[in-house]
Short mmCIF file of C-alpha atoms in Angstrom, two decimals:
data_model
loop_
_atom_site.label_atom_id
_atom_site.label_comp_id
_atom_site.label_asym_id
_atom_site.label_seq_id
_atom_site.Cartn_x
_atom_site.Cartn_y
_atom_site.Cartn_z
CA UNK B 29 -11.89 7.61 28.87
CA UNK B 30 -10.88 5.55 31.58
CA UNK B 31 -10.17 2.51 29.18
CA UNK B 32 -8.13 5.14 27.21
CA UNK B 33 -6.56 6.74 29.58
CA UNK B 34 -4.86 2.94 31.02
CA UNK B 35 -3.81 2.80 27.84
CA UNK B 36 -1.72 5.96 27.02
CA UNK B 37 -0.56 5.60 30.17
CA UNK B 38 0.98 2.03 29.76
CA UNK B 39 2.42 2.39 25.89
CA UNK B 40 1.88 5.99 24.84
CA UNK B 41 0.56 7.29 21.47
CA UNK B 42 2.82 5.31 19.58
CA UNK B 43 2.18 2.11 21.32
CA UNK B 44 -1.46 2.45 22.07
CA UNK B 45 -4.02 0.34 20.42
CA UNK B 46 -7.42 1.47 20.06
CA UNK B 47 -8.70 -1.86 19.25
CA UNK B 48 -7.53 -2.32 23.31
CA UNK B 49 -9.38 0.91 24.33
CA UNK B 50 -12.39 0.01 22.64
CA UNK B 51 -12.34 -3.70 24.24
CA UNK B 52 -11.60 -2.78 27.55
CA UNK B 53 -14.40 -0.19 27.33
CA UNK B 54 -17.06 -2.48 26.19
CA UNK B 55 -17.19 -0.48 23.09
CA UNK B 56 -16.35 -1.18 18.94
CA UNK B 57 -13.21 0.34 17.34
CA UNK B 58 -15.27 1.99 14.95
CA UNK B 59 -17.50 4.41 17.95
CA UNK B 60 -14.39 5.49 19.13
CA UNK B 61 -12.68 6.78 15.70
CA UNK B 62 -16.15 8.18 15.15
CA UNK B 63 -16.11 9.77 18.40
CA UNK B 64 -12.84 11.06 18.45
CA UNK B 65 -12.00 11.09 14.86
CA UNK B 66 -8.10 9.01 15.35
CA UNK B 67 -5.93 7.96 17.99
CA UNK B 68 -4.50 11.31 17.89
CA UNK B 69 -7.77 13.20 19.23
CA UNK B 70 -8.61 10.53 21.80
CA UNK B 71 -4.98 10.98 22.92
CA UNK B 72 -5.65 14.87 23.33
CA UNK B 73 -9.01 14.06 24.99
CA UNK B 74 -7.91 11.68 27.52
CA UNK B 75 -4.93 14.28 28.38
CA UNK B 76 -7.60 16.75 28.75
CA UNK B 77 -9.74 14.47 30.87
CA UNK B 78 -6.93 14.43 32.94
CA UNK B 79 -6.18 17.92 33.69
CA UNK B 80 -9.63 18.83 34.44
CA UNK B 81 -9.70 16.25 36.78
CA UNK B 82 -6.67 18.27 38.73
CA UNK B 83 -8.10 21.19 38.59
CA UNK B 84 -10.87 20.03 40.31
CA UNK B 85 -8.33 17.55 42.73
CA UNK B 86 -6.31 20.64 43.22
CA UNK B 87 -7.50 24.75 42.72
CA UNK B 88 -5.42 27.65 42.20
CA UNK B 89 -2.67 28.40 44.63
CA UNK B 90 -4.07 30.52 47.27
CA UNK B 91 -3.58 30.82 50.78
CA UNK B 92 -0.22 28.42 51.92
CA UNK B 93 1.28 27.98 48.97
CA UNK B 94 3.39 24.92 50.78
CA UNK B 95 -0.11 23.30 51.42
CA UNK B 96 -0.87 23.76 47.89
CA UNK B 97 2.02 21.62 46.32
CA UNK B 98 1.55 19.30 48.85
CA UNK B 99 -1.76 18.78 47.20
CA UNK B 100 -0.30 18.82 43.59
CA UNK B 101 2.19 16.50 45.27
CA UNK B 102 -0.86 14.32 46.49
CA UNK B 103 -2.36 13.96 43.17
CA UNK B 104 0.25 13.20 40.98
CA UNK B 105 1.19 10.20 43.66
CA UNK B 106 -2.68 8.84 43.93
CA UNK B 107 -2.86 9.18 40.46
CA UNK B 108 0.18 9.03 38.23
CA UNK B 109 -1.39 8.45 34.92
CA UNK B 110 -1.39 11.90 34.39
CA UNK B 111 2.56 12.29 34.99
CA UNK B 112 2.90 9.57 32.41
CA UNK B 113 0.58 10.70 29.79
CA UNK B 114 2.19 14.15 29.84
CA UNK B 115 5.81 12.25 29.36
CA UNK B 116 4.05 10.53 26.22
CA UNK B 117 3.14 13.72 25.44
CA UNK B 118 6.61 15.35 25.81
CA UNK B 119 7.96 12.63 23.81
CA UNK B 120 5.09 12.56 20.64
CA UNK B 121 5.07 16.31 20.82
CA UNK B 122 8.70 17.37 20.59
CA UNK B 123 8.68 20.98 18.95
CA UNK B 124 4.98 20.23 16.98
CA UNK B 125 1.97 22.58 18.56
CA UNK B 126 0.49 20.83 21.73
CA UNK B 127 -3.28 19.63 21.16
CA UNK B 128 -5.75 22.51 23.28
CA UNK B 129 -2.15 24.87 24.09
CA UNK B 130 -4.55 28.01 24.02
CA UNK B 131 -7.17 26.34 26.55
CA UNK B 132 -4.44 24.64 29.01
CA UNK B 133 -2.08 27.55 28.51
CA UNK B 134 -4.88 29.76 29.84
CA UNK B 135 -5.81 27.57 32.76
CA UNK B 136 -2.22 27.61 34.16
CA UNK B 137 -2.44 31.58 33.39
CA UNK B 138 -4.93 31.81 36.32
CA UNK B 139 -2.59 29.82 38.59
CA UNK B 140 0.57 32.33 37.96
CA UNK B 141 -1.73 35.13 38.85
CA UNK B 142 -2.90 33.96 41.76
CA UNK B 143 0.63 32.37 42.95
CA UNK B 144 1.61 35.95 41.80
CA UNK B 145 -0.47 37.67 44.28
CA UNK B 146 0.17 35.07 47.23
CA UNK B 147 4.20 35.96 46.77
CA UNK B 148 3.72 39.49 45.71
CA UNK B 149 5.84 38.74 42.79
CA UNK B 150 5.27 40.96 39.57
CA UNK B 151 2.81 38.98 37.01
CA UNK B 152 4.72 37.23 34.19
CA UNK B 153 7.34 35.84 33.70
CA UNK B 154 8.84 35.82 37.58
CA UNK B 155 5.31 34.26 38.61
CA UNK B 156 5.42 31.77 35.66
CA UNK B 157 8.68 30.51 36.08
CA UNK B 158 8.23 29.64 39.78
CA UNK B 159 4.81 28.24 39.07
CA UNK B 160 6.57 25.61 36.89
CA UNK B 161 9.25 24.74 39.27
CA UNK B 162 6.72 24.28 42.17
CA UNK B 163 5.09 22.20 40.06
CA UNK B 164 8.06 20.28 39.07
CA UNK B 165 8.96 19.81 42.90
CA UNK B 166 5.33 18.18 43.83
CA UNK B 167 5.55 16.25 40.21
CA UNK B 168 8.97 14.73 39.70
CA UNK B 169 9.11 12.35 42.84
CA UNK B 170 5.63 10.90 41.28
CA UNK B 171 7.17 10.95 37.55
CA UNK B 172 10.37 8.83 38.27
CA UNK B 173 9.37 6.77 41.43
CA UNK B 174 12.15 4.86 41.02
CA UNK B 175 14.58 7.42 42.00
CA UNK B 176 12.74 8.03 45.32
CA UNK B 177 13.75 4.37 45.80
CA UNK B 178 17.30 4.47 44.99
CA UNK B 179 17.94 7.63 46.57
CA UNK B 180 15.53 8.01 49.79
CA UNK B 181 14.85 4.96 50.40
CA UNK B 182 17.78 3.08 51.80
CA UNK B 183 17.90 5.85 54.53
CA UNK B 184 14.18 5.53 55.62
CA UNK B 185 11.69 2.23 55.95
CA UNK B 186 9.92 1.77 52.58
CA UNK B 187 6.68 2.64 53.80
CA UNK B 188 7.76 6.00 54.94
CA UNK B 189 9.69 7.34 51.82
CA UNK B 190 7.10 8.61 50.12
CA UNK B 191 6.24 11.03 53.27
CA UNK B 192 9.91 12.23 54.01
CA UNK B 193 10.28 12.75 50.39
CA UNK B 194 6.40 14.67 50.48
CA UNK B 195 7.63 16.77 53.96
CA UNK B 196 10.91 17.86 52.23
CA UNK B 197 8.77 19.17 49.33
CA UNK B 198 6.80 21.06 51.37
CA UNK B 199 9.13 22.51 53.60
CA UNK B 200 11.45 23.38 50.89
CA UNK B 201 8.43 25.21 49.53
CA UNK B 202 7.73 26.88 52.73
CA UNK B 203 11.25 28.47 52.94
CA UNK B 204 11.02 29.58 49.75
CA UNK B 205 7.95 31.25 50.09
CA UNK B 206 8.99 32.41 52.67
CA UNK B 207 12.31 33.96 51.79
CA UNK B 208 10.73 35.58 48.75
CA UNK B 209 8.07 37.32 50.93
CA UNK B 210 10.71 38.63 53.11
CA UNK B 211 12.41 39.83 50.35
CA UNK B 212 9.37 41.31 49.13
CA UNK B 213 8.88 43.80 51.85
CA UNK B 214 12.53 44.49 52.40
CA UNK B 215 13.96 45.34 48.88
CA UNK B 216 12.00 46.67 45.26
CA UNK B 217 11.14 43.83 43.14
CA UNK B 218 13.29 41.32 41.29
CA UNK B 219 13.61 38.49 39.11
CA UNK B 220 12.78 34.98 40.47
CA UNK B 221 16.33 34.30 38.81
CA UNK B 222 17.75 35.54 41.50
CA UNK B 223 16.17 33.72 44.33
#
């Protein structure tokens, strides 16, 4: 998996060759197609390798939600092979049905409940929706490095731009959280939309 996942990572499912897997791993071609069946299912695999490996890395948002991207945040910069196998992904799988959507759709479902309960939004739609852009606040800097660098960088020493951008993340975060608790308690419910 680990010979796989250095692989996806570098060229994608397109540009992946198994008979590089397979060598890297110590392994012949033929035990991995007979493991995985094609190129297709070890892609899946190593994708789902990856994700459990964050779940573990990184639980369900509970407690200081701020904290908690900072640890998605964390995770995605220590290890950003997962970033780049899910932008394979988004590029292999434009429109087509993703590989285990029922099992990782269902795994995310626990995070928007809990993240539901810690902002005492309604469940659905308002608690999904902010899920994703928390997510896409910790992940993005990690996704396109390069943009930290053009854009943080030349107002900060290189070492430190990964932490001011990291900081900014979480204290964006922490405002929001805590605006939407205040508004919580001082109006009824409504859409995330409008936060």
């Amino acid at each position: 998996m680990n010979a796989a996942r250095q692989e996806f990572a570098a060229h994608g499912m397109t540009g992946a060759r198994v008979d590089r897997i397979a060598e890297l791993a110590g392994v012949n071609k033929e035990r991995v197609y007979g493991h995985f069946g094609n190129k297709e299912g070890l892609f899946a695999a190593t994708i789902g390798t990856a994700l459990d490996e964050l779940a573990e890395a990184v639980s369900k948002p509970d407690g200081d939600v701020a904290s908690w991207v900072g640890s998605v945040y964390d995770f995605h910069r220590e290890r950003p092979e997962l970033l780049r196998l899910l932008l394979w992904e988004a590029l292999q799988h434009q429109g087509d049905e993703l590989p285990g959507k029922q099992d990782r759709a269902a795994r995310y479902a626990v995070k928007v409940d809990a993240l539901a309960q810690q902002l005492r939004l309604p469940a659905g739609a308002d608690a999904a929706a902010t899920l994703l852009c928390l997510i896409g606040l910790a992940a993005w800097p990690n996704a396109v490095p390069q943009l930290a660098q053009l854009i943080v960088a030349p107002h900060v020493s290189t070492p430190h731009t990964q932490a001011v951008v990291r900081n900014c993340v979480t204290e964006l975060v922490g405002h929001m959280v805590g605006g939407i608790r205040a508004d919580r308690h001082e109006e009824p419910p409504r859409s995330a939309t409008a936060l």
